[in-house]
């Protein structure tokens, strides 16, 4: 059976788009992706989005965006998996193509967050946690991640400076990405001087509230040939995995193991017939610096408790053995939550095509992995992309 391929990608710059609506952001990314693929119609639309009903008081996004983009009377649906909505939407689009029911699928991830007051945005993001067991008691999403970070440091002996290295790496790469929200390198000192938002998490340990949209076109090789899409545009979706863990931390077997990521990665590796050592770069979900460390461990790149060690050794840099956040990640590119998984996919496609910006192109990149986290590790997707 032929595996699905991505034949077109598009994205908007990530930032504070005060004068651009959610629908216009989505359409901009869609038109770029369709132009990249050289097509003018698709069979269906999947929209990755976490909280449009809260942030902009708009649901029914499938119909809204398909109509606004002029896609005709196609089926269109929103996919929601908290902050992993984008990654889930990509996988749903791939499954639609694999089913044989649809030939050409469009996936767009979009989130418009900056229209909300900061206090409201904090509450909306906390909807990814357990409303009855966590949110009801006043805990924020940031606070939950701070608990995990404190436990990680206490258990393995790392310092705040050690984890700050993940942010430094992300900003070094984001500085060379024209689509990134933050285009300035930072130092460990920058991170350490930033204010605490939930001890030990500081402002520069966390990804920003922002807006953005990214889109991909998915089809199969036979259809791509029929449409005349050149092979240098093709990138194979070689493996996919998705899993959940307990939504609240109190019921988690181990706070320092992203069990859902581990299970999802195992599924993706098996489907793609690869191992962690075969992956040329990793786009992990660094909404908070500690999550980057835990993700590397769950993906089998580092032993348990040694994720932060890779950052200390410089292994996560573009020229390291395990490059991560090659275009800035959530920390520097930005984290428009429902769109993040699609941004990761677009960036991976550009790496594999050899079209990444100067200075952040991974040499001879053939296989990339994206990992998108919903909640505090409760809903996770892992997707492996490979050069055709």
mmCIF file of C-alpha atoms in Angstrom:
data_model
loop_
_atom_site.group_PDB
_atom_site.id
_atom_site.type_symbol
_atom_site.label_atom_id
_atom_site.label_comp_id
_atom_site.label_asym_id
_atom_site.label_seq_id
_atom_site.Cartn_x
_atom_site.Cartn_y
_atom_site.Cartn_z
ATOM 1 C CA UNK A 1 0.000 0.000 0.000
ATOM 2 C CA UNK A 2 1.292 3.419 -0.951
ATOM 3 C CA UNK A 3 1.944 5.789 1.940
ATOM 4 C CA UNK A 4 0.536 9.306 1.877
ATOM 5 C CA UNK A 5 2.754 12.149 0.742
ATOM 6 C CA UNK A 6 2.784 15.874 1.417
ATOM 7 C CA UNK A 7 3.006 17.817 -1.845
ATOM 8 C CA UNK A 8 2.370 21.393 -0.785
ATOM 9 C CA UNK A 9 3.053 23.557 2.273
ATOM 10 C CA UNK A 10 2.328 27.100 3.364
ATOM 11 C CA UNK A 11 2.408 29.190 6.524
ATOM 12 C CA UNK A 12 2.037 32.705 7.840
ATOM 13 C CA UNK A 13 4.601 34.437 10.029
ATOM 14 C CA UNK A 14 3.882 33.815 13.711
ATOM 15 C CA UNK A 15 3.226 36.907 15.783
ATOM 16 C CA UNK A 16 0.604 39.302 17.084
ATOM 17 C CA UNK A 17 -1.668 39.745 14.067
ATOM 18 C CA UNK A 18 -3.889 42.508 15.377
ATOM 19 C CA UNK A 19 -5.288 43.449 11.965
ATOM 20 C CA UNK A 20 -5.799 39.917 10.632
ATOM 21 C CA UNK A 21 -8.690 37.630 11.554
ATOM 22 C CA UNK A 22 -8.516 33.908 12.241
ATOM 23 C CA UNK A 23 -10.172 33.103 8.915
ATOM 24 C CA UNK A 24 -7.790 35.339 6.961
ATOM 25 C CA UNK A 25 -4.739 33.765 8.607
ATOM 26 C CA UNK A 26 -6.036 30.314 7.670
ATOM 27 C CA UNK A 27 -6.772 31.291 4.075
ATOM 28 C CA UNK A 28 -3.333 32.858 3.628
ATOM 29 C CA UNK A 29 -1.659 29.599 4.646
ATOM 30 C CA UNK A 30 -4.076 27.546 2.522
ATOM 31 C CA UNK A 31 -3.474 29.546 -0.639
ATOM 32 C CA UNK A 32 0.296 29.304 -0.156
ATOM 33 C CA UNK A 33 0.072 25.517 0.230
ATOM 34 C CA UNK A 34 -2.151 25.101 -2.827
ATOM 35 C CA UNK A 35 0.141 27.331 -4.860
ATOM 36 C CA UNK A 36 3.149 25.303 -3.688
ATOM 37 C CA UNK A 37 1.444 22.109 -4.876
ATOM 38 C CA UNK A 38 0.151 23.727 -8.070
ATOM 39 C CA UNK A 39 -3.471 22.686 -7.479
ATOM 40 C CA UNK A 40 -6.746 24.598 -7.311
ATOM 41 C CA UNK A 41 -9.091 22.169 -5.551
ATOM 42 C CA UNK A 42 -9.128 19.570 -2.772
ATOM 43 C CA UNK A 43 -11.509 16.833 -1.657
ATOM 44 C CA UNK A 44 -11.779 17.780 2.029
ATOM 45 C CA UNK A 45 -10.498 20.073 4.752
ATOM 46 C CA UNK A 46 -9.298 19.296 8.271
ATOM 47 C CA UNK A 47 -8.768 22.259 10.601
ATOM 48 C CA UNK A 48 -6.474 21.883 13.610
ATOM 49 C CA UNK A 49 -7.614 24.278 16.334
ATOM 50 C CA UNK A 50 -7.749 24.171 20.109
ATOM 51 C CA UNK A 51 -9.950 26.963 21.418
ATOM 52 C CA UNK A 52 -11.444 29.222 18.752
ATOM 53 C CA UNK A 53 -14.753 29.253 20.627
ATOM 54 C CA UNK A 54 -13.004 30.856 23.585
ATOM 55 C CA UNK A 55 -10.359 33.023 21.913
ATOM 56 C CA UNK A 56 -12.497 34.497 19.101
ATOM 57 C CA UNK A 57 -16.007 33.176 19.851
ATOM 58 C CA UNK A 58 -16.072 31.174 16.629
ATOM 59 C CA UNK A 59 -16.764 27.489 16.175
ATOM 60 C CA UNK A 60 -17.838 25.571 13.052
ATOM 61 C CA UNK A 61 -14.373 26.337 11.687
ATOM 62 C CA UNK A 62 -14.490 23.741 8.930
ATOM 63 C CA UNK A 63 -17.396 25.452 7.197
ATOM 64 C CA UNK A 64 -16.101 28.951 7.950
ATOM 65 C CA UNK A 65 -12.621 28.431 6.512
ATOM 66 C CA UNK A 66 -13.628 26.252 3.546
ATOM 67 C CA UNK A 67 -16.202 28.851 2.541
ATOM 68 C CA UNK A 68 -13.828 31.797 3.039
ATOM 69 C CA UNK A 69 -11.116 30.036 1.011
ATOM 70 C CA UNK A 70 -13.543 29.304 -1.829
ATOM 71 C CA UNK A 71 -13.054 25.556 -1.601
ATOM 72 C CA UNK A 72 -16.614 24.716 -2.627
ATOM 73 C CA UNK A 73 -19.058 22.276 -1.050
ATOM 74 C CA UNK A 74 -16.449 19.907 0.340
ATOM 75 C CA UNK A 75 -16.594 18.138 3.708
ATOM 76 C CA UNK A 76 -14.762 20.164 6.346
ATOM 77 C CA UNK A 77 -14.277 19.545 10.049
ATOM 78 C CA UNK A 78 -12.371 20.898 13.032
ATOM 79 C CA UNK A 79 -9.977 18.542 14.856
ATOM 80 C CA UNK A 80 -9.369 19.293 18.548
ATOM 81 C CA UNK A 81 -6.778 17.607 20.743
ATOM 82 C CA UNK A 82 -5.752 20.564 22.934
ATOM 83 C CA UNK A 83 -2.274 21.814 21.955
ATOM 84 C CA UNK A 84 -1.842 18.680 19.794
ATOM 85 C CA UNK A 85 -4.742 19.657 17.521
ATOM 86 C CA UNK A 86 -2.429 20.454 14.606
ATOM 87 C CA UNK A 87 -0.580 17.155 14.777
ATOM 88 C CA UNK A 88 -3.860 15.290 15.120
ATOM 89 C CA UNK A 89 -5.318 17.100 12.098
ATOM 90 C CA UNK A 90 -2.324 16.120 9.955
ATOM 91 C CA UNK A 91 -2.775 12.495 10.959
ATOM 92 C CA UNK A 92 -6.527 12.593 10.300
ATOM 93 C CA UNK A 93 -5.838 13.993 6.854
ATOM 94 C CA UNK A 94 -3.303 11.267 6.167
ATOM 95 C CA UNK A 95 -5.762 8.600 7.309
ATOM 96 C CA UNK A 96 -8.444 10.015 5.007
ATOM 97 C CA UNK A 97 -6.095 9.590 2.050
ATOM 98 C CA UNK A 98 -5.028 6.125 3.208
ATOM 99 C CA UNK A 99 -8.685 5.071 3.418
ATOM 100 C CA UNK A 100 -9.089 5.630 -0.306
ATOM 101 C CA UNK A 101 -12.188 7.743 0.227
ATOM 102 C CA UNK A 102 -10.393 10.992 -0.601
ATOM 103 C CA UNK A 103 -7.566 11.693 -3.043
ATOM 104 C CA UNK A 104 -6.364 15.176 -2.083
ATOM 105 C CA UNK A 105 -6.758 16.491 1.459
ATOM 106 C CA UNK A 106 -6.023 19.932 2.837
ATOM 107 C CA UNK A 107 -5.000 20.354 6.479
ATOM 108 C CA UNK A 108 -4.701 23.768 8.088
ATOM 109 C CA UNK A 109 -3.809 24.557 11.679
ATOM 110 C CA UNK A 110 -4.819 27.970 12.948
ATOM 111 C CA UNK A 111 -5.115 29.833 16.236
ATOM 112 C CA UNK A 112 -5.821 33.491 16.995
ATOM 113 C CA UNK A 113 -4.841 34.038 20.623
ATOM 114 C CA UNK A 114 -3.853 37.676 21.024
ATOM 115 C CA UNK A 115 -7.384 39.078 20.801
ATOM 116 C CA UNK A 116 -7.987 37.783 24.342
ATOM 117 C CA UNK A 117 -6.892 39.493 27.552
ATOM 118 C CA UNK A 118 -3.783 37.769 29.004
ATOM 119 C CA UNK A 119 -5.737 36.569 32.045
ATOM 120 C CA UNK A 120 -8.395 35.079 29.760
ATOM 121 C CA UNK A 121 -5.756 33.450 27.547
ATOM 122 C CA UNK A 122 -4.240 31.828 30.637
ATOM 123 C CA UNK A 123 -7.642 30.400 31.540
ATOM 124 C CA UNK A 124 -8.371 29.162 28.010
ATOM 125 C CA UNK A 125 -5.036 27.358 27.847
ATOM 126 C CA UNK A 126 -5.824 25.707 31.181
ATOM 127 C CA UNK A 127 -8.828 24.093 29.501
ATOM 128 C CA UNK A 128 -6.298 21.514 28.279
ATOM 129 C CA UNK A 129 -5.995 20.318 31.883
ATOM 130 C CA UNK A 130 -8.630 18.508 33.957
ATOM 131 C CA UNK A 131 -11.418 21.013 34.624
ATOM 132 C CA UNK A 132 -12.752 19.248 37.739
ATOM 133 C CA UNK A 133 -9.516 17.969 39.280
ATOM 134 C CA UNK A 134 -7.125 20.803 38.382
ATOM 135 C CA UNK A 135 -8.647 23.938 36.866
ATOM 136 C CA UNK A 136 -11.442 24.082 39.468
ATOM 137 C CA UNK A 137 -8.834 24.354 42.217
ATOM 138 C CA UNK A 138 -7.145 27.356 40.620
ATOM 139 C CA UNK A 139 -4.091 25.730 39.095
ATOM 140 C CA UNK A 140 -2.899 27.206 35.798
ATOM 141 C CA UNK A 141 -1.359 25.309 32.897
ATOM 142 C CA UNK A 142 1.932 27.071 33.606
ATOM 143 C CA UNK A 143 1.814 25.950 37.243
ATOM 144 C CA UNK A 144 1.342 22.298 36.260
ATOM 145 C CA UNK A 145 4.442 22.433 34.079
ATOM 146 C CA UNK A 146 6.333 24.216 36.859
ATOM 147 C CA UNK A 147 5.569 21.292 39.172
ATOM 148 C CA UNK A 148 7.027 18.910 36.608
ATOM 149 C CA UNK A 149 10.114 21.074 36.094
ATOM 150 C CA UNK A 150 10.805 21.290 39.841
ATOM 151 C CA UNK A 151 10.413 17.517 40.185
ATOM 152 C CA UNK A 152 12.731 16.924 37.203
ATOM 153 C CA UNK A 153 15.467 19.130 38.633
ATOM 154 C CA UNK A 154 15.181 17.656 42.129
ATOM 155 C CA UNK A 155 15.191 14.082 40.840
ATOM 156 C CA UNK A 156 18.127 14.305 38.435
ATOM 157 C CA UNK A 157 20.159 17.176 39.862
ATOM 158 C CA UNK A 158 19.736 19.650 37.007
ATOM 159 C CA UNK A 159 19.689 23.411 37.482
ATOM 160 C CA UNK A 160 17.531 26.122 35.950
ATOM 161 C CA UNK A 161 20.565 27.114 33.874
ATOM 162 C CA UNK A 162 20.758 23.601 32.425
ATOM 163 C CA UNK A 163 17.175 23.701 31.200
ATOM 164 C CA UNK A 164 17.632 27.257 29.922
ATOM 165 C CA UNK A 165 19.904 25.791 27.232
ATOM 166 C CA UNK A 166 16.827 24.506 25.392
ATOM 167 C CA UNK A 167 15.527 28.068 25.084
ATOM 168 C CA UNK A 168 18.938 29.330 23.966
ATOM 169 C CA UNK A 169 19.077 26.692 21.210
ATOM 170 C CA UNK A 170 15.535 27.476 20.049
ATOM 171 C CA UNK A 171 16.211 31.213 19.814
ATOM 172 C CA UNK A 172 19.510 30.650 17.979
ATOM 173 C CA UNK A 173 17.590 28.813 15.258
ATOM 174 C CA UNK A 174 14.526 31.044 15.337
ATOM 175 C CA UNK A 175 16.734 34.076 14.710
ATOM 176 C CA UNK A 176 17.342 32.708 11.197
ATOM 177 C CA UNK A 177 13.701 31.838 10.462
ATOM 178 C CA UNK A 178 11.781 34.675 8.751
ATOM 179 C CA UNK A 179 8.484 33.171 9.963
ATOM 180 C CA UNK A 180 9.496 33.070 13.643
ATOM 181 C CA UNK A 181 7.997 35.417 16.209
ATOM 182 C CA UNK A 182 11.330 35.990 17.961
ATOM 183 C CA UNK A 183 14.317 36.618 15.698
ATOM 184 C CA UNK A 184 16.977 37.454 18.253
ATOM 185 C CA UNK A 185 19.462 35.051 19.867
ATOM 186 C CA UNK A 186 19.501 34.897 23.668
ATOM 187 C CA UNK A 187 21.901 33.681 26.341
ATOM 188 C CA UNK A 188 21.447 31.647 29.504
ATOM 189 C CA UNK A 189 21.776 34.938 31.353
ATOM 190 C CA UNK A 190 18.775 36.291 29.398
ATOM 191 C CA UNK A 191 16.667 33.363 30.551
ATOM 192 C CA UNK A 192 17.831 33.621 34.150
ATOM 193 C CA UNK A 193 17.103 37.343 34.343
ATOM 194 C CA UNK A 194 13.546 36.942 33.049
ATOM 195 C CA UNK A 195 10.794 37.046 35.703
ATOM 196 C CA UNK A 196 9.313 33.924 37.252
ATOM 197 C CA UNK A 197 5.842 33.086 35.995
ATOM 198 C CA UNK A 198 5.518 29.959 38.171
ATOM 199 C CA UNK A 199 8.679 29.055 40.080
ATOM 200 C CA UNK A 200 10.936 27.556 38.699
ATOM 201 C CA UNK A 201 9.486 28.430 35.268
ATOM 202 C CA UNK A 202 10.578 31.831 34.012
ATOM 203 C CA UNK A 203 9.224 33.900 31.154
ATOM 204 C CA UNK A 204 11.967 32.675 28.820
ATOM 205 C CA UNK A 205 11.264 29.042 29.733
ATOM 206 C CA UNK A 206 7.823 29.361 28.176
ATOM 207 C CA UNK A 207 6.432 29.747 24.657
ATOM 208 C CA UNK A 208 4.480 32.915 23.811
ATOM 209 C CA UNK A 209 0.805 33.651 23.259
ATOM 210 C CA UNK A 210 0.569 34.388 19.524
ATOM 211 C CA UNK A 211 -1.313 33.985 16.245
ATOM 212 C CA UNK A 212 -0.556 31.991 13.116
ATOM 213 C CA UNK A 213 -1.638 29.428 10.543
ATOM 214 C CA UNK A 214 0.107 26.657 8.604
ATOM 215 C CA UNK A 215 -1.208 24.289 5.941
ATOM 216 C CA UNK A 216 -0.239 21.106 4.093
ATOM 217 C CA UNK A 217 -1.634 19.262 1.073
ATOM 218 C CA UNK A 218 -1.727 15.464 1.433
ATOM 219 C CA UNK A 219 -2.303 12.928 -1.329
ATOM 220 C CA UNK A 220 -0.869 9.624 -2.647
ATOM 221 C CA UNK A 221 1.894 9.179 -5.262
ATOM 222 C CA UNK A 222 -0.504 7.927 -7.949
ATOM 223 C CA UNK A 223 -2.703 11.026 -7.642
ATOM 224 C CA UNK A 224 0.321 13.338 -7.444
ATOM 225 C CA UNK A 225 1.576 11.943 -10.753
ATOM 226 C CA UNK A 226 -1.873 12.408 -12.274
ATOM 227 C CA UNK A 227 -1.916 16.040 -11.128
ATOM 228 C CA UNK A 228 1.580 16.623 -12.477
ATOM 229 C CA UNK A 229 3.074 17.568 -9.106
ATOM 230 C CA UNK A 230 6.868 17.262 -9.457
ATOM 231 C CA UNK A 231 8.595 14.662 -7.296
ATOM 232 C CA UNK A 232 10.883 17.220 -5.691
ATOM 233 C CA UNK A 233 7.784 18.443 -3.838
ATOM 234 C CA UNK A 234 6.957 15.021 -2.386
ATOM 235 C CA UNK A 235 7.656 14.132 1.236
ATOM 236 C CA UNK A 236 6.350 10.833 2.575
ATOM 237 C CA UNK A 237 4.387 10.493 5.793
ATOM 238 C CA UNK A 238 6.304 7.363 6.721
ATOM 239 C CA UNK A 239 4.980 6.710 10.223
ATOM 240 C CA UNK A 240 2.289 7.909 12.587
ATOM 241 C CA UNK A 241 1.453 7.274 16.226
ATOM 242 C CA UNK A 242 -0.909 8.800 18.730
ATOM 243 C CA UNK A 243 -1.752 7.994 22.344
ATOM 244 C CA UNK A 244 -3.156 9.475 25.532
ATOM 245 C CA UNK A 245 -2.207 9.445 29.198
ATOM 246 C CA UNK A 246 -4.200 10.529 32.247
ATOM 247 C CA UNK A 247 -5.378 14.090 31.736
ATOM 248 C CA UNK A 248 -4.629 15.073 35.345
ATOM 249 C CA UNK A 249 -1.221 14.782 36.957
ATOM 250 C CA UNK A 250 -2.563 13.271 40.191
ATOM 251 C CA UNK A 251 -3.413 10.025 38.391
ATOM 252 C CA UNK A 252 -0.162 9.871 36.388
ATOM 253 C CA UNK A 253 2.004 6.809 37.041
ATOM 254 C CA UNK A 254 5.200 8.822 36.702
ATOM 255 C CA UNK A 255 5.342 12.609 36.363
ATOM 256 C CA UNK A 256 8.702 12.387 34.616
ATOM 257 C CA UNK A 257 7.686 9.967 31.861
ATOM 258 C CA UNK A 258 5.641 11.103 28.858
ATOM 259 C CA UNK A 259 4.033 7.708 28.466
ATOM 260 C CA UNK A 260 1.756 8.820 25.632
ATOM 261 C CA UNK A 261 4.768 10.108 23.679
ATOM 262 C CA UNK A 262 6.620 6.844 24.228
ATOM 263 C CA UNK A 263 3.685 4.766 22.961
ATOM 264 C CA UNK A 264 3.033 7.099 20.020
ATOM 265 C CA UNK A 265 6.708 7.055 19.055
ATOM 266 C CA UNK A 266 6.864 3.273 19.161
ATOM 267 C CA UNK A 267 3.879 3.110 16.778
ATOM 268 C CA UNK A 268 5.440 5.658 14.418
ATOM 269 C CA UNK A 269 8.861 3.974 14.423
ATOM 270 C CA UNK A 270 7.245 0.606 13.680
ATOM 271 C CA UNK A 271 5.158 1.971 10.810
ATOM 272 C CA UNK A 272 8.148 3.789 9.289
ATOM 273 C CA UNK A 273 10.509 0.873 9.983
ATOM 274 C CA UNK A 274 13.105 3.164 11.558
ATOM 275 C CA UNK A 275 14.770 3.688 14.939
ATOM 276 C CA UNK A 276 15.602 6.907 16.815
ATOM 277 C CA UNK A 277 19.178 6.773 15.499
ATOM 278 C CA UNK A 278 17.830 6.996 11.931
ATOM 279 C CA UNK A 279 16.117 10.359 12.511
ATOM 280 C CA UNK A 280 18.041 13.378 11.205
ATOM 281 C CA UNK A 281 16.161 16.025 13.199
ATOM 282 C CA UNK A 282 13.390 16.286 15.770
ATOM 283 C CA UNK A 283 10.702 18.960 16.083
ATOM 284 C CA UNK A 284 9.628 18.373 19.685
ATOM 285 C CA UNK A 285 6.973 20.199 21.660
ATOM 286 C CA UNK A 286 8.926 22.690 23.778
ATOM 287 C CA UNK A 287 6.002 24.718 25.117
ATOM 288 C CA UNK A 288 8.133 24.741 28.281
ATOM 289 C CA UNK A 289 11.846 23.912 28.422
ATOM 290 C CA UNK A 290 11.326 20.889 30.661
ATOM 291 C CA UNK A 291 8.994 19.368 28.067
ATOM 292 C CA UNK A 292 11.812 19.380 25.518
ATOM 293 C CA UNK A 293 13.951 17.290 27.895
ATOM 294 C CA UNK A 294 11.140 14.854 28.704
ATOM 295 C CA UNK A 295 10.254 14.555 25.016
ATOM 296 C CA UNK A 296 13.776 13.521 24.015
ATOM 297 C CA UNK A 297 13.656 10.813 26.657
ATOM 298 C CA UNK A 298 10.210 9.551 25.627
ATOM 299 C CA UNK A 299 11.228 9.433 21.958
ATOM 300 C CA UNK A 300 14.145 7.152 22.781
ATOM 301 C CA UNK A 301 16.809 9.725 21.948
ATOM 302 C CA UNK A 302 18.064 9.925 25.543
ATOM 303 C CA UNK A 303 17.873 7.610 28.534
ATOM 304 C CA UNK A 304 15.455 8.533 31.294
ATOM 305 C CA UNK A 305 16.790 11.534 33.189
ATOM 306 C CA UNK A 306 19.356 12.409 30.497
ATOM 307 C CA UNK A 307 17.338 14.638 28.156
ATOM 308 C CA UNK A 308 18.805 17.830 29.602
ATOM 309 C CA UNK A 309 22.269 16.296 29.345
ATOM 310 C CA UNK A 310 21.983 16.401 25.543
ATOM 311 C CA UNK A 311 21.456 20.155 25.734
ATOM 312 C CA UNK A 312 24.479 20.572 28.023
ATOM 313 C CA UNK A 313 26.604 18.607 25.545
ATOM 314 C CA UNK A 314 25.458 20.689 22.555
ATOM 315 C CA UNK A 315 23.893 17.645 20.893
ATOM 316 C CA UNK A 316 20.614 19.439 20.134
ATOM 317 C CA UNK A 317 22.175 22.129 17.905
ATOM 318 C CA UNK A 318 21.854 22.089 14.106
ATOM 319 C CA UNK A 319 25.331 20.510 13.856
ATOM 320 C CA UNK A 320 24.742 18.140 16.777
ATOM 321 C CA UNK A 321 23.793 14.472 16.658
ATOM 322 C CA UNK A 322 20.164 15.225 17.575
ATOM 323 C CA UNK A 323 19.115 18.614 16.147
ATOM 324 C CA UNK A 324 15.854 19.895 17.608
ATOM 325 C CA UNK A 325 13.710 22.994 17.053
ATOM 326 C CA UNK A 326 15.510 23.644 13.784
ATOM 327 C CA UNK A 327 13.421 26.724 12.999
ATOM 328 C CA UNK A 328 12.887 27.933 16.544
ATOM 329 C CA UNK A 329 10.355 25.483 17.919
ATOM 330 C CA UNK A 330 7.424 26.619 20.016
ATOM 331 C CA UNK A 331 9.722 28.783 22.120
ATOM 332 C CA UNK A 332 11.072 31.078 19.376
ATOM 333 C CA UNK A 333 8.943 30.421 16.291
ATOM 334 C CA UNK A 334 5.908 30.703 18.535
ATOM 335 C CA UNK A 335 3.091 28.473 19.720
ATOM 336 C CA UNK A 336 -0.299 29.349 18.211
ATOM 337 C CA UNK A 337 -1.582 26.245 19.956
ATOM 338 C CA UNK A 338 -3.885 24.550 17.438
ATOM 339 C CA UNK A 339 -1.537 25.376 14.568
ATOM 340 C CA UNK A 340 1.728 24.206 16.136
ATOM 341 C CA UNK A 341 1.635 20.609 14.899
ATOM 342 C CA UNK A 342 1.095 21.802 11.337
ATOM 343 C CA UNK A 343 3.944 24.322 11.636
ATOM 344 C CA UNK A 344 6.180 21.459 12.761
ATOM 345 C CA UNK A 345 5.096 19.485 9.691
ATOM 346 C CA UNK A 346 5.689 22.362 7.259
ATOM 347 C CA UNK A 347 9.129 23.030 8.745
ATOM 348 C CA UNK A 348 10.041 19.352 8.502
ATOM 349 C CA UNK A 349 8.987 19.238 4.856
ATOM 350 C CA UNK A 350 11.183 22.250 4.108
ATOM 351 C CA UNK A 351 14.130 20.585 5.869
ATOM 352 C CA UNK A 352 13.705 17.375 3.887
ATOM 353 C CA UNK A 353 13.330 19.269 0.604
ATOM 354 C CA UNK A 354 16.488 21.213 1.428
ATOM 355 C CA UNK A 355 14.544 24.480 1.468
ATOM 356 C CA UNK A 356 15.166 25.574 5.054
ATOM 357 C CA UNK A 357 16.664 29.067 5.545
ATOM 358 C CA UNK A 358 20.423 29.518 5.423
ATOM 359 C CA UNK A 359 22.131 28.587 8.661
ATOM 360 C CA UNK A 360 19.389 26.267 9.909
ATOM 361 C CA UNK A 361 19.268 23.680 7.131
ATOM 362 C CA UNK A 362 20.111 20.274 8.593
ATOM 363 C CA UNK A 363 22.782 18.784 6.274
ATOM 364 C CA UNK A 364 21.483 15.932 4.085
ATOM 365 C CA UNK A 365 18.199 15.719 6.018
ATOM 366 C CA UNK A 366 16.178 12.718 4.880
ATOM 367 C CA UNK A 367 14.045 11.736 7.887
ATOM 368 C CA UNK A 368 12.407 14.067 10.387
ATOM 369 C CA UNK A 369 10.142 13.536 13.380
ATOM 370 C CA UNK A 370 7.456 15.817 14.781
ATOM 371 C CA UNK A 371 6.021 15.412 18.270
ATOM 372 C CA UNK A 372 3.003 17.465 19.316
ATOM 373 C CA UNK A 373 1.766 17.493 22.932
ATOM 374 C CA UNK A 374 -1.753 18.228 24.142
ATOM 375 C CA UNK A 375 -2.202 19.104 27.807
ATOM 376 C CA UNK A 376 0.606 18.212 30.200
ATOM 377 C CA UNK A 377 1.388 15.091 28.183
ATOM 378 C CA UNK A 378 -2.157 13.742 28.037
ATOM 379 C CA UNK A 379 -2.664 13.674 24.243
ATOM 380 C CA UNK A 380 0.385 13.246 21.997
ATOM 381 C CA UNK A 381 1.046 12.701 18.313
ATOM 382 C CA UNK A 382 4.286 11.564 16.697
ATOM 383 C CA UNK A 383 4.733 11.717 12.927
ATOM 384 C CA UNK A 384 7.763 10.639 10.901
ATOM 385 C CA UNK A 385 8.410 12.276 7.542
ATOM 386 C CA UNK A 386 10.823 10.930 4.938
ATOM 387 C CA UNK A 387 12.272 12.014 1.611
ATOM 388 C CA UNK A 388 10.704 10.104 -1.264
#
